Short mmCIF file of N, CA and C in Angstrom, two decimals:
data_model
loop_
_atom_site.label_atom_id
_atom_site.label_comp_id
_atom_site.label_asym_id
_atom_site.label_seq_id
_atom_site.Cartn_x
_atom_site.Cartn_y
_atom_site.Cartn_z
N UNK A 10 99.52 81.14 119.99
CA UNK A 10 100.06 82.50 120.04
C UNK A 10 101.43 82.54 119.37
N UNK A 11 101.65 83.55 118.56
CA UNK A 11 102.93 83.74 117.88
C UNK A 11 103.41 85.16 118.16
N UNK A 12 104.65 85.29 118.56
CA UNK A 12 105.26 86.61 118.73
C UNK A 12 106.32 86.79 117.65
N UNK A 13 106.36 87.97 117.08
CA UNK A 13 107.24 88.25 115.95
C UNK A 13 108.13 89.45 116.26
N UNK A 14 109.41 89.32 115.96
CA UNK A 14 110.37 90.41 116.18
C UNK A 14 111.19 90.60 114.92
N UNK A 15 111.07 91.79 114.33
CA UNK A 15 111.81 92.10 113.11
C UNK A 15 113.17 92.72 113.45
N UNK A 16 114.11 92.56 112.53
CA UNK A 16 115.42 93.20 112.66
C UNK A 16 116.00 93.36 111.26
N UNK A 17 117.07 94.14 111.18
CA UNK A 17 117.78 94.27 109.91
C UNK A 17 117.52 95.56 109.16
N UNK A 18 116.64 96.39 109.66
CA UNK A 18 116.38 97.65 108.99
C UNK A 18 117.55 98.61 109.16
N UNK A 19 117.50 99.74 108.43
CA UNK A 19 118.56 100.71 108.54
C UNK A 19 118.51 101.71 107.41
N UNK A 20 119.60 102.45 107.28
CA UNK A 20 119.74 103.47 106.24
C UNK A 20 120.66 102.93 105.14
N UNK A 21 120.21 103.02 103.90
CA UNK A 21 120.99 102.52 102.78
C UNK A 21 120.82 103.46 101.60
N UNK A 22 121.82 103.53 100.76
CA UNK A 22 121.71 104.36 99.56
C UNK A 22 120.91 103.64 98.48
N UNK A 23 120.32 104.42 97.60
CA UNK A 23 119.59 103.84 96.48
C UNK A 23 120.49 102.89 95.70
N UNK A 24 119.92 101.75 95.33
CA UNK A 24 120.69 100.73 94.65
C UNK A 24 121.31 99.70 95.57
N UNK A 25 121.28 99.98 96.86
CA UNK A 25 121.85 99.07 97.83
C UNK A 25 120.92 97.94 98.22
N UNK A 26 121.36 97.14 99.20
CA UNK A 26 120.61 95.97 99.64
C UNK A 26 120.50 95.94 101.15
N UNK A 27 119.44 95.32 101.62
CA UNK A 27 119.24 95.02 103.03
C UNK A 27 118.56 93.67 103.14
N UNK A 28 118.81 93.00 104.24
CA UNK A 28 118.12 91.75 104.52
C UNK A 28 117.39 91.89 105.84
N UNK A 29 116.08 91.83 105.80
CA UNK A 29 115.28 91.87 107.01
C UNK A 29 115.06 90.45 107.53
N UNK A 30 115.04 90.34 108.85
CA UNK A 30 114.78 89.06 109.49
C UNK A 30 113.59 89.20 110.42
N UNK A 31 112.87 88.12 110.59
CA UNK A 31 111.74 88.09 111.51
C UNK A 31 111.86 86.80 112.32
N UNK A 32 112.05 86.95 113.62
CA UNK A 32 112.14 85.81 114.52
C UNK A 32 110.78 85.56 115.13
N UNK A 33 110.32 84.33 115.04
CA UNK A 33 109.00 83.98 115.54
C UNK A 33 109.09 83.01 116.70
N UNK A 34 108.24 83.21 117.67
CA UNK A 34 108.13 82.24 118.76
C UNK A 34 106.87 81.41 118.55
N UNK A 35 106.81 80.26 119.17
CA UNK A 35 105.61 79.44 119.01
C UNK A 35 105.91 78.14 118.30
N UNK A 36 105.39 77.06 118.83
CA UNK A 36 105.70 75.75 118.29
C UNK A 36 105.01 75.47 116.97
N UNK A 37 103.99 76.26 116.63
CA UNK A 37 103.24 76.00 115.40
C UNK A 37 103.64 76.93 114.27
N UNK A 38 104.79 77.56 114.38
CA UNK A 38 105.24 78.53 113.38
C UNK A 38 105.18 77.95 111.98
N UNK A 39 105.60 76.72 111.81
CA UNK A 39 105.71 76.13 110.48
C UNK A 39 104.36 75.97 109.79
N UNK A 40 103.26 76.12 110.52
CA UNK A 40 101.94 75.98 109.91
C UNK A 40 101.35 77.31 109.45
N UNK A 41 102.06 78.40 109.67
CA UNK A 41 101.56 79.73 109.34
C UNK A 41 102.07 80.23 108.00
N UNK A 42 101.19 80.90 107.27
CA UNK A 42 101.63 81.73 106.15
C UNK A 42 102.28 82.97 106.76
N UNK A 43 103.42 83.37 106.20
CA UNK A 43 104.13 84.54 106.72
C UNK A 43 104.17 85.62 105.65
N UNK A 44 104.03 86.86 106.10
CA UNK A 44 104.02 87.97 105.16
C UNK A 44 104.86 89.13 105.63
N UNK A 45 105.25 89.95 104.68
CA UNK A 45 105.89 91.23 104.96
C UNK A 45 105.00 92.33 104.40
N UNK A 46 104.79 93.36 105.19
CA UNK A 46 104.04 94.54 104.79
C UNK A 46 104.90 95.76 105.10
N UNK A 47 104.53 96.89 104.54
CA UNK A 47 105.26 98.11 104.85
C UNK A 47 104.29 99.29 104.91
N UNK A 48 104.72 100.30 105.67
CA UNK A 48 103.90 101.51 105.79
C UNK A 48 104.81 102.72 105.77
N UNK A 49 104.61 103.55 104.77
CA UNK A 49 105.35 104.80 104.65
C UNK A 49 104.56 105.91 105.35
N UNK A 50 105.22 106.99 105.75
CA UNK A 50 104.53 108.09 106.42
C UNK A 50 103.38 108.63 105.59
N UNK A 51 102.22 108.74 106.21
CA UNK A 51 101.06 109.29 105.52
C UNK A 51 100.37 108.34 104.56
N UNK A 52 100.84 107.09 104.52
CA UNK A 52 100.25 106.12 103.60
C UNK A 52 99.72 104.92 104.37
N UNK A 53 98.85 104.16 103.69
CA UNK A 53 98.31 102.96 104.31
C UNK A 53 99.34 101.83 104.26
N UNK A 54 99.15 100.89 105.16
CA UNK A 54 100.00 99.71 105.15
C UNK A 54 99.76 98.94 103.86
N UNK A 55 100.84 98.48 103.22
CA UNK A 55 100.69 97.78 101.97
C UNK A 55 101.43 96.45 101.96
N UNK A 56 100.90 95.53 101.21
CA UNK A 56 101.48 94.20 101.06
C UNK A 56 102.81 94.28 100.32
N UNK A 57 103.78 93.50 100.76
CA UNK A 57 105.07 93.41 100.08
C UNK A 57 105.30 92.01 99.52
N UNK A 58 105.21 91.00 100.40
CA UNK A 58 105.46 89.63 99.98
C UNK A 58 104.90 88.67 101.01
N UNK A 59 104.63 87.43 100.58
CA UNK A 59 104.21 86.41 101.52
C UNK A 59 104.70 85.05 101.04
N UNK A 60 104.73 84.11 101.98
CA UNK A 60 105.23 82.77 101.68
C UNK A 60 104.39 81.76 102.44
N UNK A 61 104.03 80.69 101.79
CA UNK A 61 103.21 79.66 102.41
C UNK A 61 104.00 78.88 103.44
N UNK A 62 103.27 78.15 104.29
CA UNK A 62 103.94 77.38 105.33
C UNK A 62 104.87 76.34 104.74
N UNK A 63 104.52 75.82 103.56
CA UNK A 63 105.30 74.76 102.92
C UNK A 63 106.48 75.28 102.10
N UNK A 64 106.57 76.61 101.99
CA UNK A 64 107.64 77.27 101.22
C UNK A 64 107.42 77.11 99.71
N UNK A 65 106.39 76.41 99.31
CA UNK A 65 106.15 76.17 97.89
C UNK A 65 105.66 77.42 97.18
N UNK A 66 104.81 78.18 97.84
CA UNK A 66 104.19 79.35 97.19
C UNK A 66 104.69 80.66 97.77
N UNK A 67 104.97 81.59 96.88
CA UNK A 67 105.31 82.95 97.28
C UNK A 67 104.52 83.93 96.41
N UNK A 68 104.30 85.11 96.95
CA UNK A 68 103.62 86.18 96.21
C UNK A 68 104.34 87.48 96.50
N UNK A 69 104.36 88.36 95.50
CA UNK A 69 105.03 89.64 95.66
C UNK A 69 104.16 90.77 95.12
N UNK A 70 104.29 91.93 95.73
CA UNK A 70 103.69 93.12 95.15
C UNK A 70 104.43 93.45 93.85
N UNK A 71 103.72 93.99 92.89
CA UNK A 71 104.34 94.33 91.61
C UNK A 71 105.51 95.29 91.79
N UNK A 72 105.41 96.16 92.78
CA UNK A 72 106.43 97.18 92.99
C UNK A 72 107.77 96.61 93.45
N UNK A 73 107.77 95.38 93.96
CA UNK A 73 109.02 94.80 94.46
C UNK A 73 109.43 93.54 93.70
N UNK A 74 108.58 93.09 92.80
CA UNK A 74 108.85 91.85 92.09
C UNK A 74 110.17 91.97 91.32
N UNK A 75 111.01 90.95 91.46
CA UNK A 75 112.31 90.96 90.81
C UNK A 75 113.41 91.61 91.61
N UNK A 76 113.04 92.31 92.68
CA UNK A 76 114.04 92.97 93.53
C UNK A 76 114.07 92.37 94.93
N UNK A 77 112.92 91.95 95.43
CA UNK A 77 112.83 91.40 96.79
C UNK A 77 112.59 89.90 96.72
N UNK A 78 113.11 89.20 97.73
CA UNK A 78 112.89 87.76 97.83
C UNK A 78 112.53 87.40 99.27
N UNK A 79 111.41 86.72 99.43
CA UNK A 79 111.01 86.25 100.75
C UNK A 79 111.41 84.80 100.89
N UNK A 80 111.84 84.43 102.10
CA UNK A 80 112.21 83.05 102.37
C UNK A 80 111.93 82.75 103.83
N UNK A 81 111.95 81.48 104.18
CA UNK A 81 111.73 81.10 105.58
C UNK A 81 112.52 79.86 105.91
N UNK A 82 112.84 79.73 107.17
CA UNK A 82 113.51 78.54 107.69
C UNK A 82 112.67 78.05 108.86
N UNK A 83 111.84 77.05 108.60
CA UNK A 83 110.93 76.58 109.65
C UNK A 83 111.66 75.95 110.83
N UNK A 84 112.82 75.40 110.58
CA UNK A 84 113.59 74.79 111.67
C UNK A 84 114.09 75.84 112.65
N UNK A 85 114.31 77.05 112.15
CA UNK A 85 114.82 78.14 112.99
C UNK A 85 113.74 79.15 113.37
N UNK A 86 112.51 78.92 112.90
CA UNK A 86 111.42 79.88 113.16
C UNK A 86 111.78 81.28 112.66
N UNK A 87 112.30 81.35 111.45
CA UNK A 87 112.74 82.61 110.88
C UNK A 87 112.11 82.85 109.51
N UNK A 88 111.85 84.12 109.25
CA UNK A 88 111.42 84.56 107.92
C UNK A 88 112.35 85.70 107.51
N UNK A 89 112.67 85.76 106.23
CA UNK A 89 113.60 86.75 105.74
C UNK A 89 113.01 87.51 104.55
N UNK A 90 113.49 88.73 104.38
CA UNK A 90 113.15 89.50 103.19
C UNK A 90 114.44 90.10 102.66
N UNK A 91 114.95 89.54 101.59
CA UNK A 91 116.13 90.09 100.94
C UNK A 91 115.69 91.18 99.98
N UNK A 92 116.21 92.36 100.17
CA UNK A 92 115.81 93.52 99.37
C UNK A 92 117.02 94.05 98.61
N UNK A 93 116.94 93.97 97.30
CA UNK A 93 118.01 94.44 96.43
C UNK A 93 117.54 95.60 95.57
N UNK A 94 118.47 96.31 95.00
CA UNK A 94 118.16 97.45 94.12
C UNK A 94 117.14 98.38 94.78
N UNK A 95 117.42 98.74 96.00
CA UNK A 95 116.48 99.55 96.77
C UNK A 95 116.31 100.93 96.17
N UNK A 96 115.09 101.45 96.30
CA UNK A 96 114.74 102.76 95.78
C UNK A 96 114.24 103.64 96.92
N UNK A 97 114.33 104.95 96.78
CA UNK A 97 113.81 105.83 97.84
C UNK A 97 112.34 105.54 98.17
N UNK A 98 111.57 105.12 97.20
CA UNK A 98 110.15 104.83 97.47
C UNK A 98 109.94 103.55 98.27
N UNK A 99 111.02 102.81 98.53
CA UNK A 99 110.92 101.65 99.42
C UNK A 99 111.01 102.05 100.89
N UNK A 100 111.29 103.31 101.14
CA UNK A 100 111.40 103.79 102.52
C UNK A 100 110.07 103.61 103.24
N UNK A 101 110.12 102.93 104.38
CA UNK A 101 108.91 102.62 105.15
C UNK A 101 109.30 101.85 106.40
N UNK A 102 108.33 101.68 107.27
CA UNK A 102 108.47 100.71 108.35
C UNK A 102 107.98 99.37 107.81
N UNK A 103 108.79 98.35 107.96
CA UNK A 103 108.47 97.02 107.45
C UNK A 103 108.02 96.13 108.60
N UNK A 104 106.89 95.44 108.37
CA UNK A 104 106.29 94.60 109.38
C UNK A 104 106.24 93.14 108.92
N UNK A 105 106.53 92.27 109.84
CA UNK A 105 106.37 90.84 109.63
C UNK A 105 105.01 90.44 110.21
N UNK A 106 104.32 89.52 109.55
CA UNK A 106 102.99 89.11 110.00
C UNK A 106 102.78 87.63 109.77
N UNK A 107 101.93 87.04 110.60
CA UNK A 107 101.64 85.60 110.52
C UNK A 107 100.14 85.38 110.35
N UNK A 108 99.80 84.45 109.46
CA UNK A 108 98.41 84.16 109.15
C UNK A 108 98.17 82.66 109.26
N UNK A 109 97.16 82.29 110.03
CA UNK A 109 96.86 80.87 110.23
C UNK A 109 96.19 80.24 109.02
N UNK A 110 95.77 81.06 108.08
CA UNK A 110 95.07 80.55 106.91
C UNK A 110 95.99 80.41 105.72
N UNK A 111 95.38 80.48 104.54
CA UNK A 111 96.13 80.27 103.30
C UNK A 111 96.82 81.56 102.88
N UNK A 112 97.63 81.47 101.85
CA UNK A 112 98.41 82.60 101.38
C UNK A 112 97.47 83.74 100.97
N UNK A 113 97.81 84.96 101.36
CA UNK A 113 96.91 86.09 101.15
C UNK A 113 97.68 87.40 101.13
N UNK A 114 97.14 88.35 100.34
CA UNK A 114 97.74 89.69 100.26
C UNK A 114 97.14 90.64 101.29
N UNK A 115 96.05 90.25 101.92
CA UNK A 115 95.24 91.18 102.71
C UNK A 115 95.71 91.27 104.14
N UNK A 116 96.03 92.49 104.58
CA UNK A 116 96.57 92.69 105.91
C UNK A 116 95.62 92.21 106.99
N UNK A 117 94.33 92.41 106.81
CA UNK A 117 93.37 92.03 107.85
C UNK A 117 93.23 90.52 108.00
N UNK A 118 93.78 89.75 107.08
CA UNK A 118 93.77 88.29 107.21
C UNK A 118 94.86 87.78 108.14
N UNK A 119 95.81 88.65 108.48
CA UNK A 119 96.94 88.23 109.30
C UNK A 119 96.61 88.40 110.78
N UNK A 120 96.98 87.39 111.55
CA UNK A 120 96.57 87.30 112.95
C UNK A 120 97.58 87.91 113.91
N UNK A 121 98.85 87.89 113.56
CA UNK A 121 99.91 88.37 114.46
C UNK A 121 100.85 89.28 113.69
N UNK A 122 101.34 90.29 114.41
CA UNK A 122 102.20 91.31 113.81
C UNK A 122 103.38 91.62 114.71
N UNK A 123 104.51 91.92 114.06
CA UNK A 123 105.65 92.42 114.81
C UNK A 123 105.55 93.92 114.99
N UNK A 124 106.56 94.49 115.65
CA UNK A 124 106.57 95.92 115.94
C UNK A 124 107.08 96.75 114.77
N UNK A 125 107.76 96.12 113.84
CA UNK A 125 108.25 96.82 112.66
C UNK A 125 109.71 97.22 112.76
N UNK A 126 110.33 97.39 111.61
CA UNK A 126 111.71 97.85 111.53
C UNK A 126 111.79 98.90 110.42
N UNK A 127 112.49 99.99 110.69
CA UNK A 127 112.54 101.11 109.75
C UNK A 127 113.58 100.85 108.67
N UNK A 128 113.17 101.06 107.43
CA UNK A 128 114.07 101.03 106.29
C UNK A 128 114.03 102.40 105.62
N UNK A 129 115.19 103.00 105.48
CA UNK A 129 115.29 104.31 104.84
C UNK A 129 116.28 104.23 103.69
N UNK A 130 115.82 104.61 102.51
CA UNK A 130 116.66 104.56 101.32
C UNK A 130 116.89 105.99 100.85
N UNK A 131 118.15 106.41 100.85
CA UNK A 131 118.49 107.77 100.44
C UNK A 131 118.81 107.80 98.95
N UNK A 132 118.49 108.94 98.36
CA UNK A 132 118.72 109.08 96.91
C UNK A 132 120.10 109.63 96.62
#
């Protein structure tokens, strides 16, 4: 069992930066692929980024590539999403998720989810 708690969301102007954090409980955290997803009002949840348990592999949605960076610290059971050059279209609730399998973009492949943190980017 893994429990996930996101933090770091807030209101920021376009062009600004935010760093989201996800604290995970569970002794097997380091064996999980971790992902970030987001959901804007009236839209489906979409993939943002993911990172393998070994930190070797990362994947990004085209919409955030070059602006967002996912990282993890297995010793601290933490996952991070550094978001730079934010745009109003990045406004959404951001969710951290854990997957016992291999790296994947698909939300239904993830086994555990946090409650989400709101990110609002003003123009």
